[in-house]
XYZ file of C-alpha atoms in Angstrom:
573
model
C -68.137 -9.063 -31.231
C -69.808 -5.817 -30.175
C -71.608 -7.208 -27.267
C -67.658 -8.467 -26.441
C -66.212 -5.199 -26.316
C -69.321 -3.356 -24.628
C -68.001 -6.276 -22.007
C -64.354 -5.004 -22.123
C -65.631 -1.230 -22.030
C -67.340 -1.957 -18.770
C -65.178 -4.323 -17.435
C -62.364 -1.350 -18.003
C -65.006 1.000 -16.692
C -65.593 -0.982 -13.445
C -61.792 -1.404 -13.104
C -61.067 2.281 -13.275
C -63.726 2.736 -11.283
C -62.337 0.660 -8.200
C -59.163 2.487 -8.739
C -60.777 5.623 -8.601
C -62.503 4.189 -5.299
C -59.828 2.870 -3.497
C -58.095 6.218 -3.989
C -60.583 8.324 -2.476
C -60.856 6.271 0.493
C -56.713 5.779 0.896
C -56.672 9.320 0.613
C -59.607 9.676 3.168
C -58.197 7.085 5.366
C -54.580 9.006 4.817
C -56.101 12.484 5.942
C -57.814 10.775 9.422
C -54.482 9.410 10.112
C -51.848 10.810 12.532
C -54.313 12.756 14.259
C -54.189 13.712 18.153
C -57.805 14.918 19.109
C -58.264 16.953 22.187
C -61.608 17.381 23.771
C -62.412 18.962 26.909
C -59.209 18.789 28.532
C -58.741 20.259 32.231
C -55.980 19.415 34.946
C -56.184 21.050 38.288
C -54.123 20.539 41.383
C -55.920 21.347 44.576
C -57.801 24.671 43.693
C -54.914 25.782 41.088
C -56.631 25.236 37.396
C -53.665 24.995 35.425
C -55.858 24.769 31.963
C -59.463 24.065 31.488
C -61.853 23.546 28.177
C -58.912 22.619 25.794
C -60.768 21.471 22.112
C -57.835 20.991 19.455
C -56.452 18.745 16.755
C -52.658 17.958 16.067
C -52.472 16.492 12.407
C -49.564 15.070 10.303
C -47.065 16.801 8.696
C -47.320 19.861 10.949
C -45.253 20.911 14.005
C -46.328 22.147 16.752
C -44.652 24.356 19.320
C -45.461 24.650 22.706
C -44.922 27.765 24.509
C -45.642 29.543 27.864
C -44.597 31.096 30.956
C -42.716 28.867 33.597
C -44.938 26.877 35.320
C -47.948 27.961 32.730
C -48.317 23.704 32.095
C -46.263 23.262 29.241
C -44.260 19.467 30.503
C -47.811 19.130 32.064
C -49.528 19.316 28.757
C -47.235 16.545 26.929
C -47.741 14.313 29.827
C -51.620 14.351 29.482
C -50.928 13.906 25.825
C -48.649 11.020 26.850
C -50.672 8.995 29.418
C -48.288 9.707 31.965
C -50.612 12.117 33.522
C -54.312 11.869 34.124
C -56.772 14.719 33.106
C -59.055 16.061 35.561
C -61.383 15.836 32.994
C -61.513 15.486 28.961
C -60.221 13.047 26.923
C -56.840 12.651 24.110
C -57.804 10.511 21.212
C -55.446 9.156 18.969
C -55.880 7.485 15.608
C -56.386 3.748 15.327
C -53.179 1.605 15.180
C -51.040 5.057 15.566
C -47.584 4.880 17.646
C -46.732 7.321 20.092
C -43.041 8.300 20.849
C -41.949 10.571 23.704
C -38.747 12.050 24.569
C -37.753 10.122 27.885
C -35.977 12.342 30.930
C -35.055 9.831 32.871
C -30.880 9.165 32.121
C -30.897 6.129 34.298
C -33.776 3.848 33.086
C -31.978 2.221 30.679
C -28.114 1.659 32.312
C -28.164 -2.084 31.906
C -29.004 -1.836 28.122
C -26.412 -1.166 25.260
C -26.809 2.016 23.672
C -28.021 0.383 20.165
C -31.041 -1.930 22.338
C -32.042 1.466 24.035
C -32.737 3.183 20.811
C -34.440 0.345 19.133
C -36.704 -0.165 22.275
C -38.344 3.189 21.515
C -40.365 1.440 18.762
C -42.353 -0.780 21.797
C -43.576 -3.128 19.032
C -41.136 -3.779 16.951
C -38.731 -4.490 20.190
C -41.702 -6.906 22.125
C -41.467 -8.943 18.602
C -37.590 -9.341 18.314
C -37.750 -9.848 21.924
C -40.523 -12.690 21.680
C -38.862 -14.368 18.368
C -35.122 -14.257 19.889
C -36.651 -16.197 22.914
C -38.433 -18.882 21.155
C -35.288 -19.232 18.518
C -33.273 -20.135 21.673
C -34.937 -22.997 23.154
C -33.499 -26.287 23.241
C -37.062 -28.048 22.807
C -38.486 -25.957 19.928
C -41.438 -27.794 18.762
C -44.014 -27.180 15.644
C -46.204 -24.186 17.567
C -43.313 -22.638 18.216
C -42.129 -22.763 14.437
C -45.680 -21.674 13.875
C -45.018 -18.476 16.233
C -41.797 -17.623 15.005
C -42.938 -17.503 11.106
C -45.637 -15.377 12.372
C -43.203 -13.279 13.956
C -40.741 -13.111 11.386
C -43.918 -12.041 8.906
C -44.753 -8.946 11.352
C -40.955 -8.510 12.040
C -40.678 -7.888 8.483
C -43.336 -5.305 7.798
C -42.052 -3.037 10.480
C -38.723 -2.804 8.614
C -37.351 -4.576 11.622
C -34.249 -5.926 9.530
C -32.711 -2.492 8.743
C -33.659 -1.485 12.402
C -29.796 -1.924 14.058
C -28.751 -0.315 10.810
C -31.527 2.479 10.994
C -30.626 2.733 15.126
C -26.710 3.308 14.024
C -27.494 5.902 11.628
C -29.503 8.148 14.136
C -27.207 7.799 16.651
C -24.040 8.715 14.187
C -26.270 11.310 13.265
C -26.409 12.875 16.865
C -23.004 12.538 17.450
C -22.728 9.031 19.212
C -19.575 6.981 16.936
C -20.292 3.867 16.404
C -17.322 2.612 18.586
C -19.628 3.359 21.649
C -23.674 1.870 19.687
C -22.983 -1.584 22.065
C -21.699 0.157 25.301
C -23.792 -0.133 28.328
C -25.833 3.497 28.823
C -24.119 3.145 32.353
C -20.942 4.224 31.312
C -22.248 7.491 28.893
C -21.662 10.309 30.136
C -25.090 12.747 30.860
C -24.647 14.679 27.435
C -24.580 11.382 25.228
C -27.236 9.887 27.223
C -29.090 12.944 26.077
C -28.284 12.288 23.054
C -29.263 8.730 22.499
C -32.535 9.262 24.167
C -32.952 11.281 21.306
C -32.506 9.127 18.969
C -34.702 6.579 20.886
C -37.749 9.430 20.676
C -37.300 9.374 16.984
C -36.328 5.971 15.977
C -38.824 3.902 13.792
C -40.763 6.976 12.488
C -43.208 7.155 14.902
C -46.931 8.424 13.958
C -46.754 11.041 17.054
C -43.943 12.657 18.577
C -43.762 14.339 21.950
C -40.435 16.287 22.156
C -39.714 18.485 25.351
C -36.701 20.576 25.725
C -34.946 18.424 22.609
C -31.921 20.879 22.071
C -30.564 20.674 25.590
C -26.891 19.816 25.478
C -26.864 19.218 22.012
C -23.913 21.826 19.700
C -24.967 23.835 17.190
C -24.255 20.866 14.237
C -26.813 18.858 16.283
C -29.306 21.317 16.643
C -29.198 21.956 12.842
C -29.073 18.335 11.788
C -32.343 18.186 14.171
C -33.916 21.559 12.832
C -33.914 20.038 9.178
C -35.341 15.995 10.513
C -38.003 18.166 12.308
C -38.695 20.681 9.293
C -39.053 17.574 6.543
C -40.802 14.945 9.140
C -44.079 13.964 7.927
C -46.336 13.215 10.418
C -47.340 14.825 13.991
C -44.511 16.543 16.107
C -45.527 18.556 19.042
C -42.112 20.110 20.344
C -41.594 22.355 23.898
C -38.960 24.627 23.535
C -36.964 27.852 25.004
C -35.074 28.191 21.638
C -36.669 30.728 19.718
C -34.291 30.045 16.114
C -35.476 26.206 16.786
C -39.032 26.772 16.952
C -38.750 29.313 14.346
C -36.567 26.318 12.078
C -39.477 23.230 12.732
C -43.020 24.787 13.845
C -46.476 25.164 11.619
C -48.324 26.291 14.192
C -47.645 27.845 18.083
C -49.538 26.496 20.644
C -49.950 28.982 23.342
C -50.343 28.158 27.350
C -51.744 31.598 28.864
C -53.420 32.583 32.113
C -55.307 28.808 31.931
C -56.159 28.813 28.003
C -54.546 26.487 25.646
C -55.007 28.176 21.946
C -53.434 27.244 18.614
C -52.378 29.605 15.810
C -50.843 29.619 12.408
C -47.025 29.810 12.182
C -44.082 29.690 14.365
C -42.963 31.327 17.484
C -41.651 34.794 15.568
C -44.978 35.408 14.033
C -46.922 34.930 16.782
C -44.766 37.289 18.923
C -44.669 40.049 16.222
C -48.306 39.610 15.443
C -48.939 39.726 19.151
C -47.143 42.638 19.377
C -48.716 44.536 16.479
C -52.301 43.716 17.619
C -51.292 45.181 21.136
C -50.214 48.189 19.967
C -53.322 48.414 17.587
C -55.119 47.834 20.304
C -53.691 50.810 22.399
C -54.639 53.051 19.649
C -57.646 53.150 20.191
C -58.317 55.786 17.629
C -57.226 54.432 14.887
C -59.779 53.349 12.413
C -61.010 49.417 11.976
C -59.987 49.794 8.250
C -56.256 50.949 8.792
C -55.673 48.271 11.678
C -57.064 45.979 9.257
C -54.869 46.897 5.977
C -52.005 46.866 8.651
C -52.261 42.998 9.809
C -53.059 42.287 6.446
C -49.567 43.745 5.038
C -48.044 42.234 7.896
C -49.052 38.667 7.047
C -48.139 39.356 3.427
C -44.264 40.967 4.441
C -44.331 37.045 7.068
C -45.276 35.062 4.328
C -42.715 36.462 2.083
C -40.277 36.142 4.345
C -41.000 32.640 5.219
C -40.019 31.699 1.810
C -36.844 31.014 2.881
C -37.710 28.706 5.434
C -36.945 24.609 4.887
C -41.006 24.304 5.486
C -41.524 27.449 3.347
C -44.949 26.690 1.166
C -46.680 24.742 3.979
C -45.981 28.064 6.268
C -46.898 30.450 3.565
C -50.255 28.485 2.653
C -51.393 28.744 6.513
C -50.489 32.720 6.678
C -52.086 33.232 3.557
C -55.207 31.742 4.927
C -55.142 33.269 8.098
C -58.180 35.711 9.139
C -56.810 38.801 10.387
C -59.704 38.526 13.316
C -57.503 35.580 14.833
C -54.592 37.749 15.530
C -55.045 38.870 18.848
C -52.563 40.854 21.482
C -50.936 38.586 24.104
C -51.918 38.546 27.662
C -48.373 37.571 28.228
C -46.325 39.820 30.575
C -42.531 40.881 29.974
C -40.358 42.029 32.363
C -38.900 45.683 31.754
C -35.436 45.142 31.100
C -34.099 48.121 30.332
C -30.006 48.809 30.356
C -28.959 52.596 31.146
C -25.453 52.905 30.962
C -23.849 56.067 33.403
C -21.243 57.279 30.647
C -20.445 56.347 26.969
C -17.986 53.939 26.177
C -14.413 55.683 25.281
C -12.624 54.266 22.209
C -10.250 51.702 24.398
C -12.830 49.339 26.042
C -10.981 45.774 26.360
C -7.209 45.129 25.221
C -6.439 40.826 25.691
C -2.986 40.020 24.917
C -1.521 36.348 24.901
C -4.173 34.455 27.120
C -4.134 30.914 27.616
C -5.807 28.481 29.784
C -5.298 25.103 30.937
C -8.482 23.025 32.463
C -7.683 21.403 35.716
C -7.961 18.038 33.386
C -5.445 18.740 31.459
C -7.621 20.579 28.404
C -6.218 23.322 26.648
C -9.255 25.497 26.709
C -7.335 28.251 24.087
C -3.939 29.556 23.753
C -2.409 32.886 22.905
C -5.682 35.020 22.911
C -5.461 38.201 21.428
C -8.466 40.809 20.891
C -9.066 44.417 21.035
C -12.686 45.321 21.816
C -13.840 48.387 19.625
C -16.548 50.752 20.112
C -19.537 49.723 19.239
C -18.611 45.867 19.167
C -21.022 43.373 20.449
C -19.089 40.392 20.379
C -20.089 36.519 20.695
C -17.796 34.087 21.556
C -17.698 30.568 20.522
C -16.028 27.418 21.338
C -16.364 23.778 20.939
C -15.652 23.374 24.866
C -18.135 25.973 26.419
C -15.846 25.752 29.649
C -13.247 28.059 26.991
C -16.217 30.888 27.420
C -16.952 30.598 31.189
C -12.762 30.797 31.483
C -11.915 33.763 29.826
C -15.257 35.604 30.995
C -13.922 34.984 34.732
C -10.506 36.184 33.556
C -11.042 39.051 32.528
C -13.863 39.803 35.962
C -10.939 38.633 38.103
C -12.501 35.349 39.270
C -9.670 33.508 37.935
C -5.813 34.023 36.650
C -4.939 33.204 33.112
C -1.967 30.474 32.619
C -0.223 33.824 30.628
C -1.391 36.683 29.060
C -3.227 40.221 29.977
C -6.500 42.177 29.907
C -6.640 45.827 30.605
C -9.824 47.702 30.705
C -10.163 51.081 29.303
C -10.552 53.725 31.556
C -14.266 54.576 30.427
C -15.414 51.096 31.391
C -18.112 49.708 34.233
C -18.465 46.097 32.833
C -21.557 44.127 34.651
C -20.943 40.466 34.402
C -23.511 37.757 34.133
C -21.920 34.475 35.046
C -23.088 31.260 34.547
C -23.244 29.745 37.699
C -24.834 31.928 40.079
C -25.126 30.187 43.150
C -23.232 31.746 45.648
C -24.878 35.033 45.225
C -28.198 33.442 46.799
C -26.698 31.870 50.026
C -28.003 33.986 52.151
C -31.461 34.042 54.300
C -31.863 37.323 53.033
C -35.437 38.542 51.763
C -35.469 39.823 47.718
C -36.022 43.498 49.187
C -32.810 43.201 50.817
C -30.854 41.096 48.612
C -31.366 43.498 45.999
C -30.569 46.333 48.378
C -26.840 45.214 48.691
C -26.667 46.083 45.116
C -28.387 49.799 45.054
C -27.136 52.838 45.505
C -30.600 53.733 46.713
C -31.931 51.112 49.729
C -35.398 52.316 50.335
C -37.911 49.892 49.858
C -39.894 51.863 47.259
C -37.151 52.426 45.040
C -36.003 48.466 45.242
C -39.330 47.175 44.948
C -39.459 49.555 41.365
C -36.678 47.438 39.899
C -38.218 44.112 41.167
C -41.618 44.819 39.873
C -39.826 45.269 36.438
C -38.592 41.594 36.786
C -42.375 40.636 37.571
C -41.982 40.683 41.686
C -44.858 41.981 42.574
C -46.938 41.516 45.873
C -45.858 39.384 48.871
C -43.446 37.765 46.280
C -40.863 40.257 47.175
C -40.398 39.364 50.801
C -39.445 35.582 49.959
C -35.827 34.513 50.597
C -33.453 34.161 48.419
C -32.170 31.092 48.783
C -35.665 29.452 47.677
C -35.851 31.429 44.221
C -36.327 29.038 41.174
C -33.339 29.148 38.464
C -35.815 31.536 35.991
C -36.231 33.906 39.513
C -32.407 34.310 40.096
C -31.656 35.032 36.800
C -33.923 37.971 36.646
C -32.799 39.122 40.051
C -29.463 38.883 38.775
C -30.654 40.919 35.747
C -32.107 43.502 38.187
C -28.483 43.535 39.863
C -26.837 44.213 36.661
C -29.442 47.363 35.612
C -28.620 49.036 39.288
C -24.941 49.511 37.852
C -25.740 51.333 34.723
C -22.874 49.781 33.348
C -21.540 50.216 29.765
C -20.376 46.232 29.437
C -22.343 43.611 29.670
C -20.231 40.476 30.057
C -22.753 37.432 29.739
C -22.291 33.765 30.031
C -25.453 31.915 28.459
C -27.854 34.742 29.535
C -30.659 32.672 28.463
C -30.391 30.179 30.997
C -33.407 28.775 33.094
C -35.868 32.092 31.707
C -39.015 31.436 30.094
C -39.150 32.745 26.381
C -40.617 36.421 27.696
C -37.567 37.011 29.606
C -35.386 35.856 26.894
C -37.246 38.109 24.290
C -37.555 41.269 26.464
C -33.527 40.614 27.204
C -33.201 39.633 23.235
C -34.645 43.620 22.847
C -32.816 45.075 25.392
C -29.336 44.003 24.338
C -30.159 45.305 20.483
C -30.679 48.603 21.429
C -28.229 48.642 23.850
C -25.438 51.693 23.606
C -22.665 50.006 25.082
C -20.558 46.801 24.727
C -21.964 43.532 24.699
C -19.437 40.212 24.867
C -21.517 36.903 25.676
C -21.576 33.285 25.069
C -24.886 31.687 24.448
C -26.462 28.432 23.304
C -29.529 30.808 21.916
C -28.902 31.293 17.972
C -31.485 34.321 17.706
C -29.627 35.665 20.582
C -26.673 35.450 19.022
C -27.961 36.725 15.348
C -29.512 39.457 16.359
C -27.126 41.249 18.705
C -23.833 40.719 17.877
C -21.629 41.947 14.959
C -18.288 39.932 15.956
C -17.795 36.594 16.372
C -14.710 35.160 18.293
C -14.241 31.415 18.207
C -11.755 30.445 20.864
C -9.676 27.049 20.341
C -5.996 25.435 21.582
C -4.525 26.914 19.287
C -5.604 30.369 19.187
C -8.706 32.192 17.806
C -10.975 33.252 14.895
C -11.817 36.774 14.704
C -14.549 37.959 11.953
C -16.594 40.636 11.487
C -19.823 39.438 10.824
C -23.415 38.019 11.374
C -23.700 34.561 13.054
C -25.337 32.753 10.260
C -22.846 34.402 8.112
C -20.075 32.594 10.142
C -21.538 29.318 10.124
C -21.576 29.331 7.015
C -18.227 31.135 5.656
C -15.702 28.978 3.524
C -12.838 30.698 5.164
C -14.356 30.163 8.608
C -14.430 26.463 7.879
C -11.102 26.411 6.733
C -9.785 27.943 9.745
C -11.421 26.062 12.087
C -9.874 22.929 10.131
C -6.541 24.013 10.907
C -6.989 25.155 14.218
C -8.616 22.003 15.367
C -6.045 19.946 13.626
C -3.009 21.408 14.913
């Protein structure tokens, strides 16, 4: 009997001992998957090194946000990543058996597919198998090998969750907006915003291992962005995500992956910490006589106040964990440059500034874009205005600029007030063959060429880059010459329609700055959240049937009981 238990005891022994086993090496074989490896990377284009000697790792359950300058190699970067672009040299390496998703640009690859088939054809496996067993279950002559086949099918089918997959499909898509009266429409006959959209929801269908994300907010409300922000923040494996929208990258990213003057380098936490710890170590740096110790103590109280406040975050102790870890030696200043945008306004604002009585609107279409506006403008206001048709924005802000006439209603400006408008669409203002030097001139009470070239050089002109037309400026280029245009006419309104448009991130943030210390009036519309937080103090939702007027933060509003409640019965009317 002893010698029988001894032979339980170790039998036991040996059991828990291949339990323990297998765990260690699950858990081993767990932390090697999802992993993007990096090694040596370079891509150049004729003599032009875009990046060169890029050595990282992208692992699971961290996001990773891309940023740069326009045309630094962000798109580029995913595209190596991807296989859609060749290195010049180096190699990506991806875990064995790992699926890659990408976010597809293209709105017109899949028009002869339904909407549902589009989605599910983002998991390239899973869709080659249903494909393959469809086929063989509609031939006429099936014979035994093809029974064979299909049971194999049906087995790998299976373990890829392919029978919930329509269901799965549907529930992305309802979850990005697309009703389920339109999941087995053609993709031909969505509109460009829904194919948006749905390609989406094709990127992210089937949980895929690695996910390649580039510019995922476009067109998408502010219900969509948040329903994405919180997927992102509590998805589980590898997301690498390029984006212009600071409160998104802030919402989903571990780490920031920098692009700068042909360096690719990674660092702990998202896009607001590395811009403020930038920052810091930049000024530290200019100091140069303050002591090692006190810069020290400094970045180390700063990653302490971070971490704290990243405790509020929806990936709060995964963030707080890498900041806490963090050696103060890898914050380092930026190289970055930002463009001097600096707002000087000729006179204060008087207490009248903007009386709107009774405006309404009608869309060419038919749309009631709002009805019976009414709004005072108070000193000190820096208002955002909202709408679930942006067109309601872009109407009143050429209203009240005179580019357009109201159905009914009036606007009277106070007689205190030079507003400077921003519009939206800016095209006619470039065509001309005019150089920058003298496009600019038109706008400047001062034409010499030294004191033009001052204000172009703050919107990083600089060199021969001054005498190129106008007509051939990128989107990000006219938008800061039309920012130089506003700062000749030391105005004391800024009226802005999605100011953030085509910049790069620098030109949003030194804009961001410029509005918050701003002494005038600010009234803008903007698909930018942080722009939106941290400027304005008044929120103004236009709809058809008048508007909602509070006092108050943007988060605050989106959140708001009573806000919700109006917007029920404004909506519903």
């Amino acid at each position: 009997m002893p010698s029988f238990q001894l032979i339980q005891k170790s039998g036991a022994f040996l059991l828990l001992l291949s339990v323990c086993i297998i765990f260690v090496l699950s858990t081993q074989k767990q932390s090697l998957l999802y992993m993007i490896t990096v090694s040596n990377l370079a891509i150049q284009f004729g003599k032009r090194v875009l990046f060169q000697d890029v050595n990282l790792k992208f692992t699971a359950g961290n996001c990773y946000g891309i940023i740069g300058a326009n045309g630094a190699g962000k798109s580029t970067f995913l595209r190596m990543l991807s296989g859609e672009l060749e290195p010049t040299r180096g190699t990506v390496i991806f875990g064995p058996n790992e699926r890659l998703s990408v976010l597809k640009q293209d709105h017109f690859e899949f028009d002869e597919f339904t909407v549902i088939d589009t989605v599910m054809m983002g998991h390239d496996k899973l869709w080659a198998v249903k494909t393959e067993k469809d086929e063989i279950y509609l031939k006429e002559d099936f014979s035994e090998e093809d029974g064979i086949r299909a049971s194999e099918l049906e087995e790998q089918f299976a373990e890829m969750d392919g029978w919930n997959a329509e269901s799965n499909a549907a529930s992305l898509l309802s979850s990005l907006g697309i009703k389920e009266q339109y999941h087995y429409t053609l993709m031909k006959d969505m509109s460009g915003k829904e194919k948006v959209r749905i390609l989406l929801a094709r990127a992210l269908f089937g949980n895929p291992d690695n996910l390649l994300l580039d510019e995922p907010t476009n067109d998408l409300d502010i219900d969509t962005i948040a329903w994405l922000e919180n997927y992102l923040a509590n998805y589980e494996n590898t997301v690498l995500v390029v984006s212009h929208d600071r409160h998104f990258l802030d919402a989903v990213s571990t780490h920031t992956i920098d692009i700068d003057y042909g360096k690719i380098q990674q660092f702990a936490g998202n896009y607001t910490f590395w811009y403020e710890s930038s920052q810091l170590a930049l000024r530290q740096q200019q100091m140069q006589n303050k002591k090692a110790e006190e810069k020290r103590k400094e970045l180390e109280e700063f990653i302490r106040r971070f971490s704290a406040n990243v405790a509020k975050s929806k990936q709060a102790t995964s963030r707080r964990k890498m900041l806490e870890k963090l050696n103060v030696e890898e914050i380092q200043p930026s190289t970055r440059k930002y463009p001097g945008i600096i707002f000087t306004p000729d006179r204060e604002p008087g207490n009248m500034v903007l009386e709107v009585k009774g405006l309404s609107k009608t869309h060419d279409d038919g749309t009631v874009l709002f009805k019976d506006v009414n709004f005072n403008v108070e000193k000190g206001d820096k208002i955002a205005f909202v709408s679930r048709d942006p067109r309601a924005m872009t109407a009143l802000f050429e209203i009240i600029n005179d580019k357009m006439k109201a159905d009914s209603g009036t606007f009277n400006w106070g007689v205190t007030i030079t507003p400077a408008y921003l519009p939206v669409d800016n095209s006619e203002f470039f065509n001309t063959d005019l150089n920058l030097v003298d496009w600019l001139g038109q706008y400047s009470p001062d034409t010499t060429e030294s004191f033009v070239r001052g204000y172009l050089g703050r919107m990083l002109f600089a060199g021969e880059e001054i005498y190129k037309k106008a007509s051939v400026l990128s989107g990000g280029e006219k938008m800061r010459c039309m920012i130089s245009r506003m700062m000749l006419k030391n105005a004391n309104v800024m009226v802005l329609d999605s100011p953030a448009n085509h910049l790069d991130l620098e030109s949003i943030q030194a804009f961001n700055n410029s509005l918050k210390t701003f002494k005038g009036n600010v009234l803008m519309s903007s698909h930018d959240h942080a722009f939106i937080q941290t400027v304005c103090n008044r929120i103004i939702e236009l709809t058809p049937n008048g508007t909602i007027d509070k006092v108050m933060e943007y988060d605050d509003y989106l959140t708001d009981e009573n806000v919700k409640a109006a917007q029920e019965r404004m909506y519903q009317q």
